XYZ file of C-alpha atoms in Angstrom:
562
model
C 102.955 116.169 69.104
C 106.566 115.066 68.684
C 106.512 111.569 70.045
C 109.723 109.539 69.571
C 110.500 105.974 70.552
C 113.962 104.377 70.325
C 114.327 100.767 71.347
C 115.298 97.191 70.619
C 113.401 93.942 70.987
C 113.498 90.252 70.163
C 112.562 91.237 66.615
C 115.575 93.503 66.064
C 118.335 92.106 68.341
C 119.667 88.724 69.348
C 118.873 87.668 72.982
C 122.614 87.973 73.844
C 122.350 91.745 73.186
C 118.961 92.078 74.943
C 120.385 90.243 77.917
C 123.365 92.631 78.231
C 121.193 95.698 77.709
C 118.564 94.678 80.324
C 117.703 97.369 82.866
C 116.507 96.900 86.439
C 113.703 99.087 87.899
C 116.163 101.647 89.375
C 118.061 101.950 86.070
C 114.821 102.416 84.198
C 113.850 105.296 86.450
C 117.304 106.892 86.153
C 117.146 106.560 82.295
C 113.763 108.392 82.257
C 115.044 111.141 84.541
C 118.227 111.671 82.488
C 116.175 111.747 79.305
C 114.006 114.563 80.639
C 117.119 116.336 81.808
C 118.556 116.157 78.213
C 117.887 119.088 75.937
C 115.612 117.631 73.226
C 113.135 115.870 75.568
C 110.388 117.199 77.842
C 108.755 113.888 78.825
C 110.086 110.291 79.054
C 108.964 106.794 79.966
C 110.791 103.426 79.746
C 109.070 100.199 78.756
C 111.326 97.259 79.671
C 110.262 93.646 79.540
C 112.048 90.346 79.158
C 112.179 90.849 75.369
C 112.201 94.618 74.744
C 113.731 97.851 75.989
C 112.060 101.006 74.693
C 112.521 104.647 75.536
C 109.541 106.983 74.740
C 109.990 110.730 74.817
C 108.331 113.980 73.707
C 111.051 115.790 71.749
C 111.245 119.060 69.949
C 113.832 117.946 67.369
C 113.787 114.611 65.616
C 117.452 114.092 64.702
C 118.803 115.506 67.960
C 116.225 113.403 69.818
C 117.263 110.149 68.077
C 120.971 110.833 68.779
C 120.342 111.766 72.445
C 117.961 108.842 73.208
C 120.328 106.306 71.499
C 123.261 107.625 73.493
C 121.334 107.493 76.747
C 120.161 103.927 76.060
C 123.751 102.885 75.374
C 125.030 104.606 78.511
C 122.482 103.049 80.872
C 122.525 99.606 79.291
C 126.260 99.337 79.340
C 126.344 98.224 75.726
C 128.494 100.467 73.553
C 126.657 102.787 71.121
C 128.423 101.414 68.072
C 127.470 97.893 69.015
C 123.923 98.827 70.023
C 123.026 101.009 67.065
C 122.496 98.215 64.411
C 119.800 96.702 66.651
C 117.902 99.900 67.413
C 114.606 100.857 65.811
C 113.122 104.338 65.684
C 109.425 105.370 65.443
C 108.161 108.923 65.235
C 104.807 110.572 65.812
C 101.954 108.450 64.372
C 104.359 105.469 63.712
C 105.360 105.608 67.390
C 101.709 105.568 68.451
C 101.056 102.653 66.129
C 103.978 100.766 67.568
C 102.901 101.158 71.249
C 99.281 100.255 70.423
C 100.516 97.144 68.601
C 102.668 96.222 71.609
C 99.735 96.759 73.928
C 97.587 94.298 71.839
C 100.283 91.660 71.864
C 100.951 91.895 68.141
C 104.625 92.623 68.780
C 105.112 90.095 71.577
C 107.252 87.011 71.311
C 104.009 85.062 71.812
C 101.396 86.888 69.694
C 98.380 87.973 71.648
C 99.796 87.538 75.175
C 98.178 89.810 77.707
C 100.960 90.248 80.273
C 102.278 93.245 78.342
C 99.298 95.354 79.508
C 100.510 95.046 83.104
C 103.974 95.988 82.059
C 102.745 99.086 80.233
C 100.736 100.060 83.273
C 103.820 99.684 85.485
C 105.879 101.750 83.098
C 103.367 104.589 83.207
C 103.117 104.458 86.993
C 106.865 104.692 87.325
C 107.025 107.690 84.941
C 104.201 109.383 86.892
C 105.940 108.750 90.208
C 109.112 110.244 88.815
C 107.193 113.168 87.202
C 108.754 112.397 83.834
C 105.395 111.802 82.120
C 103.404 114.844 81.014
C 100.205 115.247 79.004
C 101.442 113.420 75.892
C 102.807 110.274 77.593
C 99.973 110.047 80.067
C 97.445 110.241 77.186
C 99.418 107.805 75.084
C 99.967 105.103 77.675
C 96.476 105.285 79.081
C 95.043 105.043 75.561
C 97.386 102.089 74.813
C 95.933 100.285 77.809
C 92.432 100.909 76.560
C 93.283 99.758 73.059
C 94.886 96.579 74.401
C 91.814 95.799 76.442
C 89.576 96.471 73.522
C 91.552 94.092 71.346
C 91.288 91.358 73.886
C 87.561 91.882 74.513
C 86.377 92.370 70.861
C 88.530 89.745 69.119
C 89.740 86.182 69.628
C 93.389 87.287 69.938
C 93.518 85.445 73.198
C 93.056 82.215 71.318
C 96.152 82.945 69.309
C 98.167 84.303 72.189
C 99.121 82.847 75.532
C 101.309 83.938 78.336
C 105.018 83.462 77.955
C 104.745 81.113 80.906
C 102.231 78.843 79.102
C 104.272 78.943 75.934
C 107.444 78.032 77.807
C 105.769 75.128 79.612
C 104.498 73.881 76.240
C 108.004 73.936 74.932
C 109.223 71.968 77.998
C 106.444 69.446 77.390
C 107.667 69.084 73.786
C 104.190 68.998 72.225
C 102.435 66.996 74.986
C 99.524 68.582 76.810
C 100.906 70.566 79.723
C 98.329 69.230 82.111
C 99.237 65.597 81.467
C 102.948 66.295 81.359
C 102.950 68.211 84.666
C 100.664 65.940 86.582
C 102.319 64.473 89.654
C 105.657 66.318 89.207
C 107.385 68.426 91.779
C 107.990 72.051 90.845
C 110.503 74.584 92.102
C 109.680 78.237 91.316
C 112.487 80.708 91.936
C 111.215 84.263 92.362
C 107.947 85.612 93.632
C 107.195 88.365 91.129
C 104.299 88.515 88.667
C 105.916 86.126 86.149
C 106.944 83.562 88.779
C 103.517 83.824 90.422
C 101.823 83.158 87.067
C 104.125 80.169 86.505
C 103.392 78.723 89.971
C 99.604 79.130 89.448
C 99.816 77.595 85.947
C 101.708 74.589 87.265
C 99.306 74.171 90.177
C 96.326 74.178 87.813
C 98.149 71.718 85.557
C 98.227 69.160 88.407
C 101.766 69.178 89.869
C 102.033 67.436 93.195
C 103.990 70.184 94.952
C 105.158 73.724 94.364
C 108.172 75.050 96.299
C 108.703 78.846 96.053
C 112.148 80.272 96.698
C 112.756 84.007 96.930
C 115.305 86.384 98.440
C 112.550 87.874 100.545
C 111.119 84.921 102.343
C 107.899 86.754 103.288
C 106.966 87.164 99.619
C 107.669 83.507 98.978
C 105.470 82.542 101.997
C 102.654 84.812 100.739
C 102.667 83.217 97.256
C 102.800 79.654 98.742
C 99.780 80.520 100.954
C 97.860 81.826 97.932
C 98.612 78.631 96.008
C 97.617 76.386 98.849
C 94.388 78.138 99.618
C 93.207 79.158 96.112
C 90.070 77.620 94.678
C 91.651 76.687 91.389
C 95.294 76.272 92.591
C 94.809 74.244 95.738
C 98.192 72.344 95.883
C 100.803 71.390 98.452
C 102.961 74.559 98.496
C 105.741 75.776 100.784
C 108.298 78.617 100.832
C 112.031 78.338 101.236
C 114.967 80.714 101.264
C 117.403 81.046 98.367
C 119.985 79.104 100.419
C 117.779 76.066 100.158
C 117.657 76.044 96.353
C 120.509 73.523 95.793
C 118.761 70.931 97.914
C 115.325 71.631 96.404
C 116.838 71.434 92.932
C 117.740 67.781 93.576
C 114.085 67.056 94.496
C 112.383 69.035 91.784
C 111.308 67.763 88.361
C 110.386 71.154 86.923
C 112.195 74.411 87.721
C 110.960 77.877 86.680
C 113.137 80.875 87.399
C 112.376 84.495 86.856
C 114.195 86.908 89.263
C 115.625 90.343 88.916
C 119.149 89.098 89.702
C 121.968 90.564 87.640
C 124.036 87.356 87.783
C 123.272 83.689 87.373
C 120.934 82.063 89.885
C 121.688 78.534 88.717
C 125.123 77.681 87.296
C 125.656 74.721 85.036
C 127.658 73.099 87.859
C 124.694 73.496 90.195
C 122.434 71.852 87.635
C 124.948 69.072 87.039
C 125.156 68.432 90.829
C 121.380 68.251 90.948
C 121.285 65.725 88.140
C 123.962 63.650 89.936
C 121.935 63.877 93.175
C 118.890 62.607 91.353
C 120.579 59.786 89.399
C 123.563 58.898 91.497
C 125.699 59.275 88.279
C 127.824 62.200 87.138
C 126.021 64.421 84.676
C 127.376 63.761 81.206
C 127.577 66.477 78.573
C 126.090 66.228 75.082
C 128.344 68.402 72.988
C 127.234 70.493 70.017
C 128.158 68.781 66.783
C 130.811 66.602 68.388
C 131.216 62.892 69.125
C 131.185 61.766 72.775
C 134.483 60.594 74.176
C 135.485 57.098 73.144
C 133.462 57.229 69.951
C 136.175 57.987 67.372
C 136.878 61.554 68.488
C 140.206 62.850 67.273
C 142.537 63.610 70.200
C 142.926 67.275 71.170
C 146.291 68.838 70.893
C 148.057 69.647 74.081
C 147.910 73.125 75.525
C 150.385 75.380 73.742
C 150.765 72.958 70.828
C 150.520 75.893 68.421
C 151.221 79.444 69.553
C 149.060 80.693 66.699
C 145.896 79.093 68.045
C 143.790 81.767 69.828
C 141.914 79.155 71.854
C 142.931 78.223 75.385
C 143.261 74.560 74.472
C 143.605 73.482 78.073
C 140.172 74.903 78.836
C 138.395 73.310 75.864
C 135.935 70.723 77.176
C 136.191 67.168 75.780
C 133.857 66.573 72.935
C 133.949 70.050 71.412
C 135.025 70.785 67.883
C 137.954 73.209 67.999
C 136.831 74.595 64.668
C 132.997 74.532 64.876
C 130.650 77.294 65.918
C 130.638 76.278 69.597
C 134.407 76.734 69.777
C 134.300 80.280 68.383
C 131.336 81.486 70.448
C 132.014 85.064 71.644
C 135.139 85.703 69.606
C 135.574 89.075 68.055
C 136.248 89.457 64.344
C 140.072 89.737 64.621
C 140.313 86.637 66.751
C 138.056 84.730 64.443
C 140.229 85.585 61.480
C 143.293 84.465 63.382
C 141.589 81.235 64.283
C 140.522 80.656 60.651
C 144.164 81.038 59.591
C 145.277 78.577 62.244
C 142.638 76.029 61.077
C 143.559 76.521 57.391
C 147.154 75.759 58.294
C 146.150 72.262 59.310
C 147.337 72.452 62.879
C 144.797 69.821 63.922
C 144.357 66.464 62.268
C 140.663 65.673 62.695
C 139.113 62.418 61.472
C 135.679 63.849 60.857
C 133.176 64.289 58.051
C 134.197 67.959 57.723
C 137.547 69.069 56.538
C 139.721 71.780 58.089
C 139.273 73.770 54.845
C 135.481 73.643 55.234
C 135.769 74.827 58.852
C 138.129 77.572 57.808
C 135.500 78.828 55.313
C 132.845 78.675 57.996
C 134.887 80.616 60.485
C 135.861 83.210 57.891
C 132.160 83.725 57.229
C 131.508 83.979 60.922
C 134.272 86.600 61.189
C 132.547 88.708 58.541
C 129.288 88.473 60.506
C 131.015 89.374 63.745
C 132.559 92.448 62.100
C 129.003 93.616 61.205
C 126.846 92.634 64.122
C 129.123 91.854 67.017
C 129.880 88.626 68.858
C 128.750 85.198 67.560
C 126.410 83.607 70.085
C 126.839 80.008 71.149
C 124.675 77.503 69.311
C 121.728 76.702 71.539
C 120.515 73.444 70.009
C 122.833 70.422 70.428
C 123.339 68.695 67.112
C 122.248 65.068 67.164
C 125.085 62.589 67.018
C 124.430 59.686 64.595
C 123.480 56.540 66.475
C 123.782 58.197 69.878
C 120.322 59.521 70.980
C 120.136 62.200 73.616
C 118.796 60.759 76.874
C 115.216 61.603 77.807
C 115.178 64.603 80.202
C 114.496 64.058 83.888
C 115.002 67.672 84.908
C 113.087 70.484 83.077
C 114.326 74.075 83.411
C 112.353 77.176 82.271
C 114.303 80.432 82.484
C 112.044 83.475 81.908
C 114.469 86.079 83.256
C 116.300 88.774 81.385
C 119.218 88.765 81.987
C 119.075 85.004 82.285
C 118.935 83.188 85.660
C 120.178 79.800 84.403
C 123.537 79.214 82.758
C 122.961 78.472 79.089
C 125.610 75.739 79.295
C 123.043 73.611 81.220
C 121.439 72.740 77.903
C 124.376 70.528 77.083
C 123.826 68.273 80.145
C 122.303 64.886 79.350
C 118.965 64.447 81.121
C 118.277 68.189 81.193
C 115.921 70.192 79.026
C 116.413 73.926 79.204
C 113.987 76.437 77.684
C 114.886 80.125 77.956
C 114.024 83.406 76.259
C 116.342 82.670 73.365
C 114.846 79.258 72.572
C 111.331 80.682 73.079
C 112.167 83.315 70.460
C 113.217 80.648 68.004
C 110.106 78.578 68.666
C 107.696 81.500 68.451
C 108.964 82.448 65.002
C 107.153 79.326 63.700
C 103.991 79.734 65.752
C 100.833 80.149 63.712
C 99.035 83.476 63.577
C 95.382 83.566 64.496
C 92.715 84.830 62.032
C 91.823 87.477 64.612
C 95.239 89.167 64.170
C 93.970 91.033 61.101
C 90.960 92.326 63.085
C 93.298 93.557 65.824
C 95.446 95.349 63.246
C 92.380 97.187 61.977
C 91.553 98.182 65.528
C 95.054 99.517 66.008
C 94.882 101.518 62.824
C 91.541 103.030 63.736
C 92.740 103.927 67.235
C 95.966 105.431 65.972
C 93.961 107.742 63.686
C 91.570 108.676 66.460
C 94.476 109.340 68.883
C 96.293 111.501 66.340
C 93.116 113.528 65.633
C 92.504 114.035 69.342
C 96.067 115.070 69.967
C 96.053 117.526 67.085
C 92.739 118.972 68.202
C 94.024 119.278 71.777
C 97.066 121.104 70.447
C 94.941 123.937 69.161
C 92.675 124.153 72.197
C 95.000 126.441 74.256
C 95.092 128.835 71.292
C 91.334 128.880 70.956
C 90.891 129.421 74.692
C 93.409 132.257 74.561
C 91.522 133.810 71.634
C 88.240 133.724 73.505
C 89.969 135.061 76.611
C 91.313 137.996 74.594
C 87.803 138.619 73.160
C 86.355 138.615 76.652
C 88.955 141.142 77.767
C 88.083 143.383 74.787
C 84.324 143.149 75.649
C 85.015 143.950 79.306
C 87.081 146.983 78.298
C 84.407 148.299 75.968
C 81.638 147.810 78.600
C 83.755 149.714 81.141
C 84.313 152.511 78.631
C 80.548 152.624 77.922
C 79.816 152.827 81.638
C 81.993 155.962 81.777
C 80.344 157.598 78.777
C 76.732 156.757 79.720
C 76.570 156.948 83.493
C 72.744 157.396 83.469
C 71.976 153.901 82.204
C 70.257 151.717 84.765
C 71.449 148.152 85.598
C 68.844 146.447 83.327
C 69.950 148.523 80.300
C 73.617 147.858 81.103
C 72.895 144.120 81.286
C 71.126 144.124 77.910
C 74.033 145.943 76.268
C 76.577 143.638 77.942
C 74.649 140.529 76.783
C 74.244 141.894 73.237
C 78.011 142.548 72.826
C 78.805 139.073 74.107
C 76.370 137.511 71.690
C 77.923 139.373 68.810
C 81.453 138.256 69.760
C 80.351 134.643 70.354
C 78.653 134.415 66.998
C 81.640 135.902 65.228
C 84.027 133.463 66.883
C 81.887 130.348 66.903
C 82.175 129.224 63.292
C 85.907 129.980 62.893
C 86.855 128.222 66.177
C 84.759 125.099 65.497
C 86.134 124.954 61.962
C 89.743 125.459 63.076
C 89.417 122.558 65.510
C 88.125 120.308 62.716
C 90.963 121.339 60.419
C 93.556 120.888 63.189
C 92.397 117.317 63.813
C 93.276 116.330 60.254
C 96.777 115.253 59.238
C 98.979 118.294 58.738
C 96.626 120.513 60.716
C 99.222 121.537 63.304
C 99.860 124.821 61.457
C 96.381 126.183 62.133
C 97.257 127.042 65.733
C 100.249 129.094 64.516
C 98.091 130.837 61.920
C 95.446 131.719 64.573
C 98.110 133.133 66.873
C 99.502 135.246 64.084
C 96.188 136.564 62.742
C 94.918 137.655 66.128
C 98.367 138.615 67.539
C 97.888 136.373 70.520
C 100.525 136.528 73.283
C 102.521 133.204 73.258
C 102.781 133.340 77.059
C 99.013 133.444 77.368
C 98.715 130.268 75.222
C 101.478 128.585 77.215
C 99.697 129.506 80.493
C 96.522 127.785 79.246
C 98.578 124.715 78.323
C 100.218 124.564 81.804
C 96.860 124.908 83.456
C 95.602 122.016 81.367
C 98.541 119.866 82.319
C 97.929 120.628 85.966
C 94.268 119.591 85.632
C 95.252 116.368 83.820
C 97.570 115.376 86.697
C 94.729 115.801 89.222
C 92.306 113.818 87.069
C 94.541 110.809 86.306
C 92.753 107.563 86.649
C 94.119 105.106 89.179
């Protein structure tokens, strides 16, 4: 077994990188096919969710496999290899098995214990099977991962610790209030009709919303989901379907919006959200700026565009209320531009009457520049800093973005009266979520299952060699019986049968103990060499062994569970 996984997740990479590296279904399939076409890999499967992208492969060389899989991930994701590499993790053989089993149990999820990952693993396996990129190893691995995940959920209380990403997101929207009480009587707009959107719609319906409107690019799918919601025993709610063209109007009516589509661009821009807020309140949507004072509250005037040629910012495009020298201003700058900006700040080009000095900002930006040089761009701050004496208005429009890449413009979080929760803010919140006591039990299950899987794979690895040995012995017996028939033509059929049976018994007894023992030894760690020893000792033809393996793979494909 030479299982290798190369990937990145919310644990290793910022959401801004995950978002850029996200792969659609077609791109996932192409990545798996190109991996199999590459020299080091014979099997491949891609597991891509809203918070992870992982490439699994059976490789014959570790270092070459890591290099090839990393390169392919970078090529298909569109993120340069140099930028992507610091965020990649690599697991090999038993560690790779342990990783997937942990993922299947929800131990590696953003929300520990969530069960949606099992469906995503099942979809990943089905895609690899359809594309014929999964062979014996990945079929066995992914099917066992599904069984391990189901065992963890049935034998422990991990479900009490975990919840779906949808439920966790709604809890964040409710800001600590019970979701059922918070959602009761509200109008919900669900954009998308896939599994995540359907779960969100059903969860909101059970929580007591007054209405659910489903918008989807394929109207038939939206109508089907709306019908299920309206007719379900536990989700009976007023539900209707609309086309995507109707979203702007529905956005004005909705109190809660959940979006999870496969779109590559934004579904809701900040302007669209601002227009919806204005449509609801009759007043223009004001912005609450990060770390800045609202206009008219003692904010220092911004310099005019072009006031200083050394300033790397487009000053005309800077929105009122933003610090020209804080983290929001430098979001997305590369290291060289940050350094230029720090020099400009240190030169005192802006006279700011604020509690922070230009020198302090220069130090901050210099530190950010060093960070950018190491890990890439600096993401925009997601949490608006409170302004003393000016509380943020209570939200009237709640947005939950569960898509990757994101559906809703992150700038919407700066709008007064809007609360936006997305994958990035969920990652921040989940870092503080308590772990259940059952997690330790699940970890023990994973460890036991990894050991059992490794033993089974190592034992299976020697099986073709044992079969080839017995086949060779059977050929030797058949040859000797034929030679005996020629030398003793007067023997009757009963006598021939007795001789044939006696010779077979002798061969079986001679081979029984060694073959049973070699299977036991091969199942232990480091036992892979016993197959090679057996082939060498008995001078077995490698092609014969390979033919047995191919026959086994063919049987496995026929016997795959649905």
